[in-house]
């Protein structure tokens, strides 16, 4: 009897999604965080599964069966050839491989017979040749760019593999061919993402300009840590689907200007002025930004918002940001959609939670400089552990309540609950009822005597000492203006995750050109949106077909990504990881205390 095959999670998601699309709904407002209606509560799909289901990850593994590559040991091939008789003189063991002029990684081969002193076969190239640019070499360069290797590191790899390698000029020529197609690749990625976004918003009406209003999160990142980076990127991620829609690379450096231009400047200012004008008109200048590194994120936001209507027929009317830069203020100042279209600011709840931690730590530091001790040891002090717990309570209150009013009450409850003592209980903000998390309100609802506060308050705070200092901070971070921008519970996690994918392809330890950064950003967006197999689609646009091994390994990577996403998406597993980490940290601290100090500057 054949074994019954159960549908995979992605197949169930596709079925649920099809059912959802058949339901005719006319929402009056923009959809919030739910990507699909909750048709089947038995399954909870992660964001990665939803992306792969949109793109058809399980059924889109197409490849060219004629393309198969592997590393061959020529000595083994030579031994195999010696087992064959020469077709001319019929002698066995006289055939040998003859290597012609090498072209990069390509080694043309021919068979030569030592007995009859003739070439048995014509030269057999190991790959298709087009204008002396072999497909193997181009594939090697494309692969190197995908994994973050430049010409030097690629040749280091070839050295340890005992392979020929590529000259840096040949590597750069093949890389330039790939750079020239970066706009085509970027358009393909954006078009596919736009189709999915339009389908997700199909029930939303367009405005009089024929554009659809969507919510996006924006964030910037830099190649070099600090404030002197020459390269910066900004990306827009659609909040509903989590897809990277558009990105922009800012560069303050042009290698041609730094070399040829500088030589022209030294020769003659007049000649340099003429050369600079022609260089800018040629479109070969990589420099597209002038200013400080901190303003790169601001300029990238202006560029992305200004071209959204022309490029996608979309208006980014909801701006989810972290408040770390002037990007939102600058976009509102530019008014890319006219004075009548307002761009609403929403906060990343992760960054809002960090503001509480930063404010409390700064409070302890600033008070110490004034001679006021709020931290340190002692009952009710604002210690590091207390700051961490107050920040956690603040974060839970924002995430666990739908409206700004309820958020504020929950935040104040977390503070005053910590102030409470048996002599002065402060539970006026705690939720009432027998199911309340507050032991005091729970005891009152059950008509029982509450336990002592000393045993039940896990983060006791000295109200007389701390309240005059904490009150201004809590009033500022619980304002209606701030908390109302957190009601969507949006985050910039997608932006941060995408940035890590980009820097995996372009290491921050080395400088990279703007062209290479643009290719890295585009390929990272394709892989982030649609999975590893999308890179094979990009190879097709470069006339570099993917073979059987590419499709197989892409499927393996996709499965690992899904498994990792499922593991992180399970709440019990999250709790287990947290418990394991706390146990490991505790064991490490105890071991260090038992062994004593092993490292300290100038101690030994």
XYZ file of C-alpha atoms in Angstrom:
604
model
C 0.000 0.000 0.000
C 1.548 3.350 -0.979
C 2.470 5.635 1.849
C 0.093 8.528 2.388
C 1.825 11.866 1.848
C 0.714 14.712 4.049
C 0.713 18.262 2.637
C 3.653 20.416 3.661
C 3.288 23.615 5.663
C 3.874 25.673 2.531
C 1.138 23.806 0.665
C -1.257 24.457 3.534
C -0.251 28.114 3.509
C -0.862 28.312 -0.239
C -4.318 26.749 0.234
C -5.158 29.130 3.057
C -3.936 32.052 1.017
C -6.067 31.030 -1.954
C -9.114 30.806 0.299
C -8.295 34.215 1.724
C -8.095 35.771 -1.725
C -11.536 34.372 -2.602
C -13.110 36.126 0.384
C -14.295 39.535 -0.726
C -13.437 42.086 1.907
C -13.544 45.835 1.660
C -11.399 47.192 4.505
C -11.885 50.839 5.318
C -8.359 51.319 6.628
C -4.939 50.021 5.771
C -4.346 46.451 6.948
C -2.245 46.101 10.051
C 0.188 43.323 10.883
C -1.939 40.361 9.781
C -0.789 39.198 6.369
C -3.533 36.587 5.923
C -6.900 36.015 7.608
C -6.738 33.482 10.411
C -8.529 30.705 8.522
C -6.841 27.824 10.311
C -5.721 28.430 13.884
C -3.901 25.092 14.010
C -1.013 26.477 11.964
C 1.006 29.602 12.672
C 3.121 30.557 9.683
C 6.347 32.464 10.002
C 7.209 35.431 7.799
C 9.765 33.328 5.902
C 7.126 30.725 5.052
C 4.789 33.427 3.805
C 7.485 34.865 1.528
C 8.395 31.476 0.114
C 4.738 30.666 -0.478
C 4.278 33.906 -2.427
C 7.250 33.080 -4.632
C 6.535 29.381 -5.032
C 9.823 28.313 -3.488
C 9.070 24.591 -3.573
C 8.172 24.444 -7.258
C 10.424 27.098 -8.766
C 13.692 25.129 -8.818
C 14.336 25.357 -12.552
C 17.778 24.695 -13.943
C 19.606 23.858 -17.114
C 20.307 20.087 -17.169
C 23.248 20.655 -19.521
C 25.101 22.773 -16.932
C 27.044 20.613 -14.486
C 30.375 21.593 -13.025
C 32.742 19.944 -10.612
C 36.411 20.072 -9.676
C 38.407 17.467 -11.610
C 41.818 16.064 -10.703
C 43.631 15.907 -14.050
C 45.901 13.117 -12.818
C 42.892 10.897 -12.346
C 41.675 11.746 -15.827
C 45.118 10.986 -17.234
C 45.101 7.553 -15.567
C 41.659 6.908 -17.016
C 42.810 7.888 -20.513
C 45.736 5.464 -20.358
C 43.271 2.600 -20.112
C 42.000 3.421 -23.629
C 43.628 2.291 -26.891
C 44.782 4.866 -29.391
C 42.309 4.965 -32.333
C 45.206 5.511 -34.757
C 47.841 2.917 -33.746
C 45.709 0.772 -31.403
C 48.399 0.878 -28.691
C 47.215 0.871 -25.103
C 48.711 3.177 -22.514
C 50.183 5.646 -24.969
C 47.509 8.318 -24.758
C 48.040 11.300 -22.511
C 46.323 14.627 -21.845
C 47.810 17.725 -23.370
C 46.960 21.099 -21.803
C 46.804 24.063 -24.135
C 47.028 27.741 -23.172
C 45.060 28.336 -19.977
C 42.300 30.973 -19.913
C 41.720 31.712 -16.249
C 40.090 28.673 -14.681
C 39.504 27.159 -18.118
C 42.064 24.586 -19.248
C 41.517 23.401 -22.878
C 42.472 19.722 -23.208
C 43.470 17.431 -26.069
C 44.586 13.799 -26.394
C 48.113 13.097 -27.658
C 49.534 9.671 -28.531
C 53.239 9.169 -27.734
C 53.466 6.059 -29.965
C 52.274 7.580 -33.236
C 53.266 11.105 -32.193
C 49.939 12.569 -33.285
C 47.122 14.528 -31.704
C 44.181 12.168 -31.532
C 41.511 14.828 -30.868
C 41.089 18.504 -31.429
C 41.268 20.883 -28.501
C 38.238 20.429 -26.243
C 37.464 23.608 -24.314
C 36.064 22.984 -20.857
C 33.403 25.632 -21.365
C 31.673 27.695 -24.002
C 33.793 30.544 -25.313
C 32.334 33.931 -26.208
C 34.786 36.688 -27.066
C 37.433 34.883 -24.994
C 35.260 35.221 -21.893
C 34.503 31.733 -20.671
C 31.321 30.965 -18.788
C 33.244 29.197 -16.029
C 35.262 32.326 -15.300
C 32.176 34.511 -15.272
C 30.386 32.057 -12.999
C 33.357 32.051 -10.624
C 33.332 35.857 -10.441
C 29.567 35.929 -9.890
C 29.897 33.343 -7.111
C 32.731 35.310 -5.510
C 30.634 38.474 -5.424
C 27.749 36.562 -3.870
C 29.822 35.258 -0.972
C 31.831 38.436 -0.410
C 35.142 37.543 -2.078
C 37.190 39.984 -4.086
C 39.951 39.082 -6.563
C 42.594 38.721 -3.838
C 40.542 36.471 -1.547
C 39.281 34.464 -4.501
C 42.860 33.731 -5.570
C 43.692 32.840 -1.968
C 40.956 30.231 -2.137
C 42.305 28.962 -5.474
C 45.796 28.763 -3.981
C 44.690 26.440 -1.194
C 42.640 24.395 -3.669
C 45.652 24.211 -6.041
C 43.608 25.750 -8.878
C 44.831 28.280 -11.489
C 42.897 31.315 -10.254
C 42.141 34.540 -12.141
C 44.265 37.586 -12.786
C 42.842 40.633 -10.993
C 42.279 42.439 -14.306
C 40.313 39.474 -15.688
C 38.318 39.278 -12.462
C 37.476 42.977 -12.661
C 36.452 42.704 -16.335
C 33.956 39.964 -15.556
C 32.780 41.909 -12.516
C 32.222 44.987 -14.694
C 29.992 42.937 -17.019
C 27.898 42.015 -13.986
C 27.855 45.604 -12.712
C 26.536 46.821 -16.085
C 23.448 44.628 -15.645
C 22.670 45.743 -12.099
C 19.779 47.990 -13.188
C 18.140 45.099 -15.059
C 18.525 42.842 -12.037
C 17.164 45.507 -9.669
C 14.120 46.096 -11.891
C 13.392 42.375 -11.963
C 13.521 42.093 -8.165
C 11.386 45.212 -7.623
C 8.805 44.117 -10.205
C 8.297 40.745 -8.538
C 7.988 42.339 -5.097
C 5.571 44.945 -6.458
C 3.274 42.255 -7.872
C 3.002 40.604 -4.445
C 2.400 43.944 -2.711
C -0.306 44.944 -5.195
C -2.020 41.609 -4.613
C -1.865 42.085 -0.838
C -3.448 45.556 -1.181
C -5.849 44.643 -3.976
C -8.900 45.655 -1.917
C -7.538 49.112 -1.138
C -8.655 51.977 -3.293
C -6.196 54.162 -5.178
C -6.221 57.929 -4.918
C -6.986 60.425 -7.678
C -3.419 60.076 -8.979
C -3.847 56.324 -9.454
C -1.428 55.591 -6.619
C -1.873 53.312 -3.650
C -0.910 54.412 -0.146
C 1.130 51.895 1.859
C 3.083 51.705 5.115
C 6.833 51.151 4.928
C 9.731 50.957 7.347
C 12.951 52.762 6.502
C 16.445 52.497 7.915
C 19.984 53.214 6.818
C 23.287 51.438 7.265
C 26.934 52.263 6.638
C 29.920 50.335 5.360
C 32.249 51.717 8.039
C 31.342 52.029 11.693
C 31.635 55.543 13.034
C 31.097 58.834 11.260
C 33.550 58.629 8.359
C 31.951 56.039 6.081
C 32.262 56.632 2.342
C 29.390 54.236 1.513
C 25.871 54.160 2.953
C 22.630 52.436 2.002
C 18.965 53.083 2.684
C 16.173 50.576 2.125
C 12.386 50.605 2.172
C 10.556 47.514 3.458
C 6.799 47.164 3.035
C 5.251 46.542 6.470
C 2.423 44.182 5.467
C 4.429 41.644 3.436
C 7.902 42.315 4.822
C 9.396 42.571 1.317
C 12.306 44.824 0.430
C 10.779 47.111 -2.184
C 13.463 49.663 -3.004
C 16.965 50.656 -1.934
C 19.542 53.316 -2.680
C 23.344 53.327 -2.317
C 25.106 56.576 -1.430
C 28.805 57.032 -2.222
C 31.270 59.823 -1.505
C 34.111 58.155 -3.387
C 34.977 57.665 -7.042
C 38.154 55.784 -7.873
C 38.518 57.512 -11.251
C 38.251 60.932 -9.633
C 40.751 59.898 -6.951
C 43.370 58.768 -9.489
C 42.950 60.232 -12.966
C 41.165 63.330 -11.718
C 43.806 64.054 -9.120
C 46.562 63.784 -11.740
C 44.650 66.180 -14.002
C 44.272 68.609 -11.117
C 48.031 68.627 -10.526
C 48.778 69.185 -14.225
C 46.387 72.060 -14.898
C 43.250 73.415 -13.200
C 41.743 74.301 -16.589
C 42.319 70.798 -17.962
C 40.880 69.315 -14.786
C 37.708 71.415 -15.086
C 37.150 70.207 -18.653
C 37.894 66.614 -17.707
C 35.557 66.738 -14.695
C 32.696 68.068 -16.819
C 33.092 65.293 -19.391
C 33.506 62.701 -16.623
C 30.252 63.715 -14.969
C 28.386 63.670 -18.287
C 29.677 60.191 -19.110
C 27.870 58.698 -16.116
C 30.970 56.825 -14.970
C 31.450 58.819 -11.782
C 30.603 56.718 -8.728
C 30.225 59.717 -6.450
C 26.556 60.598 -5.967
C 26.630 62.285 -2.550
C 28.484 65.177 -0.942
C 28.229 65.836 2.762
C 28.677 64.147 6.102
C 28.171 60.426 6.556
C 25.284 61.004 8.948
C 23.309 62.773 6.216
C 23.503 59.745 3.903
C 20.461 58.170 5.525
C 18.535 61.429 5.180
C 19.427 61.840 1.505
C 18.599 58.196 0.750
C 15.131 58.650 2.277
C 14.485 61.713 0.105
C 15.538 59.817 -3.025
C 13.392 56.767 -2.250
C 10.284 58.795 -1.374
C 10.708 61.060 -4.411
C 10.732 58.209 -6.939
C 8.055 55.955 -5.433
C 5.230 57.377 -7.557
C 7.120 57.323 -10.848
C 8.694 53.924 -10.264
C 5.954 51.949 -8.489
C 2.779 54.100 -8.491
C 2.929 53.925 -4.689
C 2.905 56.545 -1.951
C 4.724 55.800 1.279
C 2.292 57.648 3.532
C 3.258 55.790 6.728
C 6.897 56.107 7.793
C 8.065 53.549 10.364
C 11.374 54.826 11.704
C 13.645 54.698 14.700
C 13.997 58.432 15.299
C 17.791 58.231 15.070
C 18.083 60.617 12.110
C 16.379 63.564 10.439
C 15.063 61.359 7.635
C 11.376 61.773 8.496
C 11.651 65.521 9.048
C 13.471 65.951 5.744
C 10.916 63.880 3.830
C 8.079 65.970 5.288
C 9.988 69.125 4.374
C 10.455 68.003 0.757
C 6.745 67.027 0.410
C 7.261 64.408 -2.341
C 3.506 63.874 -2.776
C 2.440 67.487 -2.525
C 1.244 69.615 0.381
C -2.121 67.825 0.577
C -0.680 64.357 1.296
C 0.480 63.912 4.866
C 3.162 61.374 5.781
C 2.447 59.819 9.180
C 5.298 58.846 11.495
C 5.145 55.557 13.393
C 7.740 54.327 15.851
C 9.708 51.104 15.938
C 8.688 49.591 19.269
C 12.156 48.073 19.716
C 13.813 51.482 19.577
C 11.167 53.027 21.828
C 11.958 50.382 24.440
C 15.653 51.160 24.125
C 14.908 54.802 24.900
C 13.763 53.788 28.380
C 16.966 51.860 29.047
C 19.120 54.704 27.715
C 17.236 57.328 29.728
C 17.557 55.380 32.982
C 21.266 54.707 32.536
C 21.917 58.344 31.647
C 19.953 59.370 34.726
C 22.192 57.318 37.010
C 25.331 58.640 35.313
C 24.276 62.304 35.310
C 23.052 62.160 38.901
C 26.356 60.658 39.989
C 28.209 63.619 38.486
C 26.021 65.921 40.571
C 26.759 63.993 43.751
C 23.405 62.177 43.863
C 23.654 58.388 44.119
C 20.650 56.646 42.564
C 22.326 53.375 41.622
C 24.836 51.202 43.355
C 24.031 48.570 45.930
C 21.137 48.667 48.317
C 17.439 47.956 48.554
C 15.329 50.089 46.226
C 18.240 51.510 44.231
C 18.273 51.916 40.471
C 20.751 49.112 39.792
C 21.595 47.653 36.417
C 19.293 44.724 37.085
C 16.446 47.083 38.025
C 16.975 49.109 34.834
C 16.816 45.939 32.754
C 13.569 44.855 34.391
C 11.931 48.276 34.109
C 12.823 48.323 30.425
C 11.307 44.869 29.997
C 8.117 45.951 31.764
C 7.966 49.027 29.537
C 8.357 46.919 26.408
C 5.706 44.410 27.481
C 3.229 47.183 28.238
C 3.614 48.614 24.720
C 3.367 45.270 22.952
C 0.548 43.893 25.094
C -1.962 46.752 24.792
C -3.767 47.976 21.674
C -4.277 51.675 22.435
C -2.068 54.460 23.740
C -4.291 54.958 26.816
C -4.005 51.318 27.830
C -0.266 51.359 27.166
C 0.228 54.350 29.446
C -1.807 52.823 32.258
C 0.141 49.541 32.024
C 3.478 51.393 32.034
C 2.563 53.445 35.070
C 1.282 50.292 36.754
C 4.666 48.632 36.276
C 6.401 51.611 37.926
C 4.066 52.226 40.867
C 3.805 48.497 41.548
C 7.567 48.530 42.169
C 7.143 51.529 44.515
C 4.632 49.667 46.679
C 5.301 48.623 50.247
C 3.128 47.265 53.051
C 3.002 50.732 54.613
C 2.348 52.564 51.326
C 0.752 50.359 48.628
C 0.726 51.981 45.182
C -1.536 49.740 43.096
C -3.924 52.348 41.723
C -2.824 51.622 38.133
C -2.682 47.804 38.437
C -5.463 45.905 36.600
C -8.251 44.697 38.926
C -9.893 41.286 39.049
C -9.086 37.732 40.133
C -6.956 37.177 37.009
C -4.790 40.265 37.511
C -1.015 39.876 37.381
C -0.842 42.088 40.508
C -0.941 39.942 43.653
C -2.489 42.813 45.649
C -5.446 43.373 43.272
C -5.872 39.624 42.907
C -6.131 39.236 46.684
C -8.657 42.052 46.943
C -10.816 40.477 44.226
C -10.726 37.122 46.029
C -11.386 38.792 49.415
C -8.187 37.413 50.925
C -5.334 39.043 52.806
C -2.490 39.954 50.423
C 0.992 38.631 50.982
C 3.788 40.872 52.182
C 5.207 43.178 49.542
C 8.727 42.209 50.479
C 8.065 38.661 49.229
C 6.093 39.605 46.108
C 7.745 42.708 44.636
C 10.559 41.447 42.408
C 11.913 44.919 41.542
C 11.528 47.086 44.655
C 12.207 50.801 44.187
C 12.620 53.525 46.781
C 9.807 55.934 45.910
C 11.098 58.842 48.014
C 14.544 58.638 46.414
C 13.702 57.797 42.799
C 10.261 59.183 41.975
C 11.326 62.838 41.600
C 13.931 61.696 39.048
C 11.915 58.978 37.288
C 8.720 60.985 36.937
C 9.983 63.292 34.116
C 11.331 60.306 32.172
C 8.087 58.370 32.398
C 6.026 61.423 31.511
C 8.129 61.959 28.385
C 8.069 58.312 27.279
C 4.347 57.841 27.973
C 3.104 60.863 26.083
C 0.052 60.263 23.908
C 1.950 61.553 20.887
C 4.630 58.872 21.267
C 2.501 55.909 22.307
C -0.087 56.530 19.601
C 2.682 55.971 17.053
C 3.333 52.537 18.570
C -0.177 51.126 18.158
C 0.705 49.204 15.000
C 3.522 47.424 16.887
C 5.742 47.866 13.848
C 9.468 47.225 14.023
C 12.546 47.634 11.866
C 13.574 44.019 12.305
C 13.157 43.395 8.576
C 15.477 46.295 7.745
C 18.122 45.126 10.195
C 17.918 41.561 8.914
C 18.263 42.757 5.331
C 21.295 44.869 6.234
C 23.019 41.816 7.696
C 22.403 39.988 4.405
C 24.021 42.848 2.495
C 27.122 42.987 4.684
C 27.489 39.219 4.406
C 28.105 39.810 0.698
C 30.303 42.876 1.241
C 32.401 42.648 4.364
C 32.704 45.793 6.467
C 36.399 45.070 6.930
C 37.174 46.159 3.352
C 36.221 49.065 1.136
C 33.917 48.360 -1.810
C 32.918 50.408 -4.813
C 29.445 51.761 -5.272
C 28.847 49.393 -8.209
C 29.672 46.345 -6.166
C 27.504 47.572 -3.308
C 24.561 48.002 -5.676
C 24.938 44.430 -6.941
C 25.218 43.146 -3.365
C 22.115 45.083 -2.278
C 20.099 43.829 -5.248
C 21.064 40.170 -4.877
C 20.548 40.362 -1.102
C 17.060 41.788 -1.668
C 16.206 38.959 -4.073
C 17.446 36.317 -1.669
C 15.805 37.983 1.329
C 12.443 38.329 -0.412
C 12.142 35.085 -2.322
C 14.721 32.649 -0.994
C 18.069 31.274 -2.230
C 16.667 29.981 -5.515
C 16.007 33.560 -6.660
C 19.766 33.979 -7.189
C 19.500 31.360 -9.932
C 16.905 33.568 -11.617
C 19.344 36.475 -11.501
C 22.005 34.316 -13.107
C 19.644 33.748 -16.018
C 19.456 37.500 -16.579
C 23.259 37.487 -16.893
C 23.202 34.667 -19.492
C 24.794 32.476 -16.839
C 22.484 29.513 -16.480
C 22.257 27.627 -13.196
C 22.776 23.882 -13.208
C 21.592 20.926 -11.202
C 23.920 21.520 -8.272
C 22.868 25.179 -7.953
C 19.225 24.203 -7.728
C 19.901 21.394 -5.255
C 22.049 23.481 -2.924
C 19.575 26.379 -3.103
C 16.858 23.993 -1.974
C 19.037 22.865 0.936
C 19.641 26.472 1.990
C 15.924 27.244 1.723
C 15.078 24.288 3.946
C 17.615 25.398 6.569
C 16.208 28.913 6.486
C 12.670 27.582 6.954
C 13.710 25.324 9.822
C 15.479 28.187 11.556
C 12.457 30.429 11.070
C 10.122 27.772 12.482
C 12.344 27.278 15.507
C 12.435 30.997 16.268
C 8.697 31.298 15.660
C 7.835 28.826 18.414
C 7.285 30.502 21.761
C 8.204 27.478 23.905
C 11.529 27.254 22.112
C 12.151 30.933 22.802
C 11.631 30.349 26.511
C 13.927 27.327 26.473
C 16.673 29.318 24.741
C 16.336 32.066 27.313
C 16.546 29.604 30.209
C 19.569 27.900 28.667
C 21.328 31.216 28.128
C 20.686 32.348 31.699
C 21.980 29.023 33.026
C 25.107 29.261 30.883
C 25.769 32.839 31.989
C 25.332 31.905 35.631
C 27.663 28.915 35.299
C 30.262 31.057 33.569
C 30.138 33.707 36.307
C 30.500 31.072 39.033
C 33.448 29.503 37.209
C 35.169 32.874 36.855
C 34.645 33.661 40.534
C 36.044 30.269 41.547
C 39.147 30.579 39.354
C 39.787 34.203 40.209
C 40.878 36.947 37.833
C 42.637 35.549 34.751
C 42.989 38.753 32.770
C 43.384 42.378 33.850
C 45.544 45.186 32.430
C 48.857 45.348 34.307
C 47.708 42.943 37.008
C 50.197 40.155 36.318
